[in-house]
Short mmCIF file of C-alpha atoms and ligand atoms in Angstrom, two decimals:
data_model
loop_
_atom_site.label_atom_id
_atom_site.label_comp_id
_atom_site.label_asym_id
_atom_site.label_seq_id
_atom_site.Cartn_x
_atom_site.Cartn_y
_atom_site.Cartn_z
CA MET A 2 43.20 128.01 -122.52
CA THR A 3 40.11 125.84 -124.32
CA THR A 4 36.54 126.36 -124.29
CA ARG A 5 34.40 123.34 -123.61
CA SER A 6 32.01 122.48 -126.11
CA LYS A 7 28.31 123.06 -125.29
CA ARG A 8 26.73 119.91 -124.38
CA ILE A 9 22.39 119.45 -124.28
CA LEU A 10 21.28 116.05 -122.19
CA VAL A 11 18.74 114.32 -124.17
CA LEU A 12 16.51 112.02 -122.38
CA SER A 13 12.77 110.58 -122.46
CA ASP A 14 10.27 108.32 -121.05
CA ILE A 15 11.17 109.16 -117.56
CA HIS A 16 7.86 107.22 -116.33
CA GLY A 17 8.14 108.21 -112.88
CA ASN A 18 11.37 106.50 -111.92
CA LEU A 19 12.72 108.95 -109.67
CA PRO A 20 16.00 106.95 -108.88
CA ALA A 21 16.96 106.32 -112.98
CA LEU A 22 16.49 110.24 -113.39
CA GLN A 23 18.76 111.12 -110.76
CA SER A 24 21.26 108.30 -112.03
CA VAL A 25 21.30 110.11 -115.47
CA LEU A 26 21.44 113.87 -114.42
CA GLN A 27 24.68 113.11 -112.14
CA ASP A 28 26.24 110.65 -114.95
CA ALA A 29 25.80 113.58 -117.46
CA GLY A 30 27.24 115.95 -115.37
CA GLU A 31 27.09 119.82 -115.83
CA VAL A 32 25.01 120.75 -119.01
CA ASP A 33 24.07 123.71 -121.01
CA ALA A 34 20.26 122.59 -121.66
CA VAL A 35 17.96 119.19 -121.05
CA TRP A 36 15.63 118.25 -123.68
CA CYS A 37 13.21 116.04 -122.58
CA LEU A 38 11.08 114.25 -125.43
CA GLY A 39 7.86 113.53 -123.13
CA ASP A 40 6.45 110.81 -120.81
CA LEU A 41 7.16 112.08 -117.60
CA VAL A 42 4.46 109.83 -115.94
CA GLY A 43 2.83 106.45 -116.42
CA TYR A 44 4.02 103.08 -115.10
CA GLY A 45 6.35 104.43 -112.52
CA PRO A 46 5.65 105.32 -108.82
CA PHE A 47 7.59 108.85 -108.39
CA PRO A 48 5.36 110.86 -111.22
CA ASN A 49 5.71 114.41 -108.89
CA GLU A 50 9.21 113.86 -107.81
CA CYS A 51 10.19 113.45 -111.23
CA ILE A 52 8.15 116.21 -112.59
CA ASP A 53 10.00 118.92 -109.96
CA LEU A 54 13.40 117.54 -110.68
CA ILE A 55 12.69 117.89 -114.46
CA ARG A 56 11.25 121.58 -113.87
CA GLN A 57 14.44 122.76 -112.43
CA GLN A 58 16.69 122.06 -114.73
CA LYS A 59 18.38 124.65 -117.13
CA ASP A 60 17.30 125.71 -120.32
CA LEU A 61 14.84 122.80 -120.33
CA ARG A 62 12.36 121.85 -123.38
CA CYS A 63 9.78 119.57 -122.70
CA VAL A 64 7.47 117.54 -125.33
CA MET A 65 4.44 115.66 -124.50
CA GLY A 66 4.18 111.94 -124.86
CA ASN A 67 0.65 109.42 -124.72
CA HIS A 68 1.01 108.84 -120.99
CA ASP A 69 1.11 112.74 -120.10
CA ALA A 70 -2.09 113.18 -122.30
CA GLY A 71 -3.66 110.17 -121.11
CA MET A 72 -3.11 111.45 -117.57
CA LEU A 73 -4.74 114.99 -118.62
CA GLY A 74 -7.56 113.40 -120.16
CA ARG A 75 -6.46 114.69 -123.85
CA ILE A 76 -6.32 110.77 -124.79
CA SER A 77 -9.00 108.18 -123.91
CA LEU A 78 -7.73 105.72 -121.38
CA GLY A 79 -9.39 102.47 -123.65
CA MET A 80 -6.37 103.60 -125.77
CA PHE A 81 -3.60 102.03 -123.44
CA ASN A 82 -3.07 98.23 -121.77
CA HIS A 83 -4.69 97.59 -118.71
CA ASP A 84 -1.86 97.72 -116.52
CA ALA A 85 -0.78 101.47 -118.27
CA GLN A 86 -4.67 102.48 -117.49
CA VAL A 87 -4.37 101.13 -113.85
CA SER A 88 -1.07 103.34 -113.43
CA LEU A 89 -2.29 106.16 -114.95
CA LYS A 90 -5.32 106.29 -113.10
CA TRP A 91 -3.61 106.05 -109.80
CA MET A 92 -1.11 109.14 -110.72
CA LYS A 93 -4.60 111.66 -111.23
CA THR A 94 -4.90 110.56 -107.82
CA VAL A 95 -1.71 111.82 -106.63
CA ILE A 96 -0.63 114.54 -108.81
CA THR A 97 -0.22 118.10 -107.60
CA GLU A 98 -1.69 120.72 -109.15
CA SER A 99 1.18 122.56 -109.86
CA ASN A 100 2.83 119.25 -111.71
CA TRP A 101 -0.61 119.14 -113.65
CA ASP A 102 -0.44 122.79 -114.51
CA TYR A 103 2.91 122.33 -116.03
CA LEU A 104 1.85 119.50 -117.61
CA ARG A 105 -0.96 121.13 -119.25
CA LYS A 106 1.38 123.45 -120.59
CA ILE A 107 3.50 121.58 -122.46
CA PRO A 108 3.79 121.59 -126.13
CA GLU A 109 3.38 118.40 -128.45
CA THR A 110 6.50 119.56 -130.82
CA ASP A 111 9.00 122.20 -130.15
CA GLN A 112 12.20 123.40 -132.28
CA VAL A 113 15.26 124.41 -131.47
CA ASP A 114 18.00 125.74 -133.91
CA LYS A 115 18.85 122.71 -136.31
CA VAL A 116 16.32 120.35 -134.39
CA THR A 117 12.79 119.36 -134.29
CA LEU A 118 11.78 117.74 -130.75
CA VAL A 119 8.53 115.26 -130.64
CA HIS A 120 7.60 112.09 -128.68
CA GLY A 121 6.35 109.76 -131.17
CA SER A 122 7.15 110.70 -134.70
CA PRO A 123 7.06 114.07 -136.68
CA ARG A 124 4.16 113.33 -138.79
CA ASN A 125 2.38 112.05 -135.40
CA PRO A 126 3.71 113.86 -132.61
CA ILE A 127 1.66 111.79 -129.71
CA TRP A 128 1.35 108.11 -131.22
CA GLU A 129 3.53 106.70 -134.06
CA TYR A 130 6.69 103.93 -133.08
CA ILE A 131 9.23 104.76 -135.62
CA LEU A 132 10.13 101.00 -135.27
CA ASP A 133 11.97 100.65 -138.39
CA PRO A 134 13.98 102.37 -141.18
CA GLY A 135 10.84 102.68 -143.43
CA ILE A 136 8.83 104.23 -140.85
CA ALA A 137 11.77 106.53 -140.26
CA ARG A 138 12.40 107.61 -144.15
CA ASP A 139 8.56 108.47 -144.83
CA ASN A 140 8.81 110.82 -141.98
CA PHE A 141 11.26 112.83 -142.68
CA SER A 142 9.20 114.95 -144.87
CA SER A 143 7.59 116.03 -142.19
CA PHE A 144 9.84 118.12 -140.61
CA ALA A 145 12.00 120.76 -141.82
CA THR A 146 15.02 120.56 -139.53
CA PRO A 147 18.29 118.65 -140.40
CA LEU A 148 17.82 116.55 -137.25
CA ALA A 149 14.75 115.22 -135.11
CA MET A 150 14.96 113.48 -131.65
CA VAL A 151 12.28 111.20 -130.53
CA GLY A 152 11.43 108.97 -127.67
CA HIS A 153 8.40 106.64 -127.43
CA THR A 154 9.94 103.19 -128.39
CA HIS A 155 12.24 103.30 -125.20
CA LEU A 156 14.81 101.82 -127.70
CA PRO A 157 18.29 104.28 -128.62
CA ILE A 158 18.69 104.13 -131.66
CA ALA A 159 19.62 106.51 -134.77
CA TYR A 160 18.09 106.52 -138.18
CA ILE A 161 20.20 108.25 -140.94
CA TYR A 162 18.90 109.66 -143.93
CA PHE A 163 20.68 109.32 -147.64
CA GLU A 164 18.46 112.24 -149.27
CA ASP A 165 19.89 111.07 -153.01
CA LEU A 166 18.66 107.50 -152.20
CA ASP A 167 15.84 108.28 -150.29
CA GLU A 168 16.82 105.78 -147.90
CA THR A 169 17.16 105.08 -144.43
CA GLU A 170 19.92 103.22 -142.44
CA TRP A 171 19.34 102.71 -138.62
CA THR A 172 22.27 102.03 -136.12
CA LEU A 173 21.44 100.78 -132.59
CA GLY A 174 22.47 103.30 -129.74
CA ARG A 175 26.18 102.05 -128.49
CA HIS A 176 26.99 102.89 -124.97
CA GLY A 177 30.39 105.19 -125.42
CA LYS A 178 30.56 105.19 -129.40
CA PRO A 179 30.01 108.72 -130.87
CA LEU A 180 27.94 109.35 -133.80
CA LYS A 181 29.21 112.06 -136.13
CA LEU A 182 25.43 113.78 -137.74
CA GLU A 183 26.65 114.40 -141.23
CA HIS A 184 23.38 113.79 -142.62
CA ARG A 185 19.81 114.04 -141.93
CA ALA A 186 18.54 111.71 -138.86
CA ILE A 187 16.01 110.65 -136.46
CA LEU A 188 17.71 110.20 -133.10
CA ASN A 189 16.04 108.29 -129.90
CA PRO A 190 17.90 108.52 -126.74
CA GLY A 191 16.39 105.10 -125.18
CA SER A 192 14.59 105.43 -122.18
CA VAL A 193 15.54 106.97 -118.84
CA GLY A 194 13.09 105.18 -116.87
CA GLN A 195 11.58 101.75 -118.62
CA PRO A 196 14.30 100.41 -120.96
CA ARG A 197 13.19 97.82 -123.52
CA ASP A 198 16.24 96.57 -125.37
CA HIS A 199 17.03 94.18 -122.85
CA ASP A 200 19.75 96.01 -121.30
CA PRO A 201 17.84 96.99 -117.88
CA ARG A 202 20.58 100.42 -116.98
CA ALA A 203 18.88 103.76 -117.52
CA ALA A 204 19.17 104.69 -121.05
CA TYR A 205 20.20 108.66 -121.95
CA ALA A 206 22.17 110.89 -124.81
CA ILE A 207 24.47 114.06 -125.09
CA PHE A 208 24.48 116.09 -128.22
CA TYR A 209 27.03 118.50 -129.36
CA PRO A 210 25.25 121.11 -131.29
CA ARG A 211 28.22 122.64 -132.55
CA ARG A 212 30.12 119.94 -133.80
CA MET A 213 26.99 118.28 -134.33
CA SER A 214 27.54 114.68 -132.75
CA TRP A 215 25.80 112.60 -130.71
CA GLU A 216 26.46 110.13 -127.70
CA PHE A 217 24.75 107.02 -126.46
CA HIS A 218 25.24 106.40 -122.49
CA ARG A 219 23.80 103.97 -120.18
CA VAL A 220 23.81 104.21 -115.96
CA GLU A 221 22.98 101.94 -113.85
CA TYR A 222 20.82 102.87 -111.03
CA ASP A 223 18.70 101.20 -107.78
CA ILE A 224 15.99 99.23 -109.72
CA GLU A 225 14.91 97.63 -106.18
CA ARG A 226 14.28 101.00 -104.49
CA VAL A 227 11.76 101.61 -107.55
CA GLN A 228 10.33 98.28 -107.60
CA ALA A 229 9.17 98.54 -103.81
CA ALA A 230 7.72 101.42 -104.42
CA ILE A 231 5.65 100.49 -107.44
CA ILE A 232 4.61 97.48 -105.05
CA GLN A 233 3.74 99.54 -102.19
CA ASN A 234 1.85 102.11 -104.20
CA GLY A 235 -0.46 98.74 -105.68
CA LEU A 236 0.79 99.75 -108.80
CA PRO A 237 1.15 96.56 -111.64
CA ALA A 238 3.66 94.21 -110.42
CA ARG A 239 4.50 93.55 -113.78
CA HIS A 240 5.85 97.24 -113.81
CA ALA A 241 8.03 96.35 -111.52
CA SER A 242 9.32 92.77 -112.31
CA ARG A 243 10.01 93.95 -115.92
CA LEU A 244 12.79 96.63 -114.69
CA THR A 245 15.28 93.80 -113.85
CA GLU A 246 15.48 92.35 -117.42
CA GLY A 247 15.10 95.73 -119.28
CA TRP A 248 12.05 95.00 -121.41
ZN1 LIG B 327 7.14 105.84 -122.94
#
């Protein structure tokens, strides 16, 4: 008899997109834990439904994103572009007290075993975008664990650090191509609810902590359903149209 290897679902930037979150949870199948890297709200029309569903997940860890912090009033709305502000103001009017309370208690960073969890970057958990290997390299001194997992850019990507050279290489997330984690790394599963790599499918990752490997995944979801709900709730049309192209 073989024992099943421990599987952890890593997801980020759900942004109130319930159909995408449902597809990801179904596609991922049975997992031992769920790690969520922030931005449950913002842009999408189903903030409460997404938070409710996330809160039901087994062994959940969740860190705070900039949109979560914006809705809670911890960051000035002036820091967001106009359309994002419209969405955040709307969320404030619909969010349930229980979900507001839940978001309030989410930490900015978390650490599980060998992994640091954060939304933006280890040195600036809420705001910094890790968009290139140079920014990634400068972040390796800001966390002590072998791995960090981040979201925020909505791009599935792995930054691998070569300590002896003080250099970082990046590799774009390709569906179904497992990555063996033999060096320190900063890993981004991509965005569930608003992918920006011109692939409209929802993105997530599966992490195998025992064999130290990571898999990028993509899954289709009902884009039209979320687009209709964006329009119906009077949210910015751009947030609906961009989902078709995945940007
Ligand atoms: Zn985001």
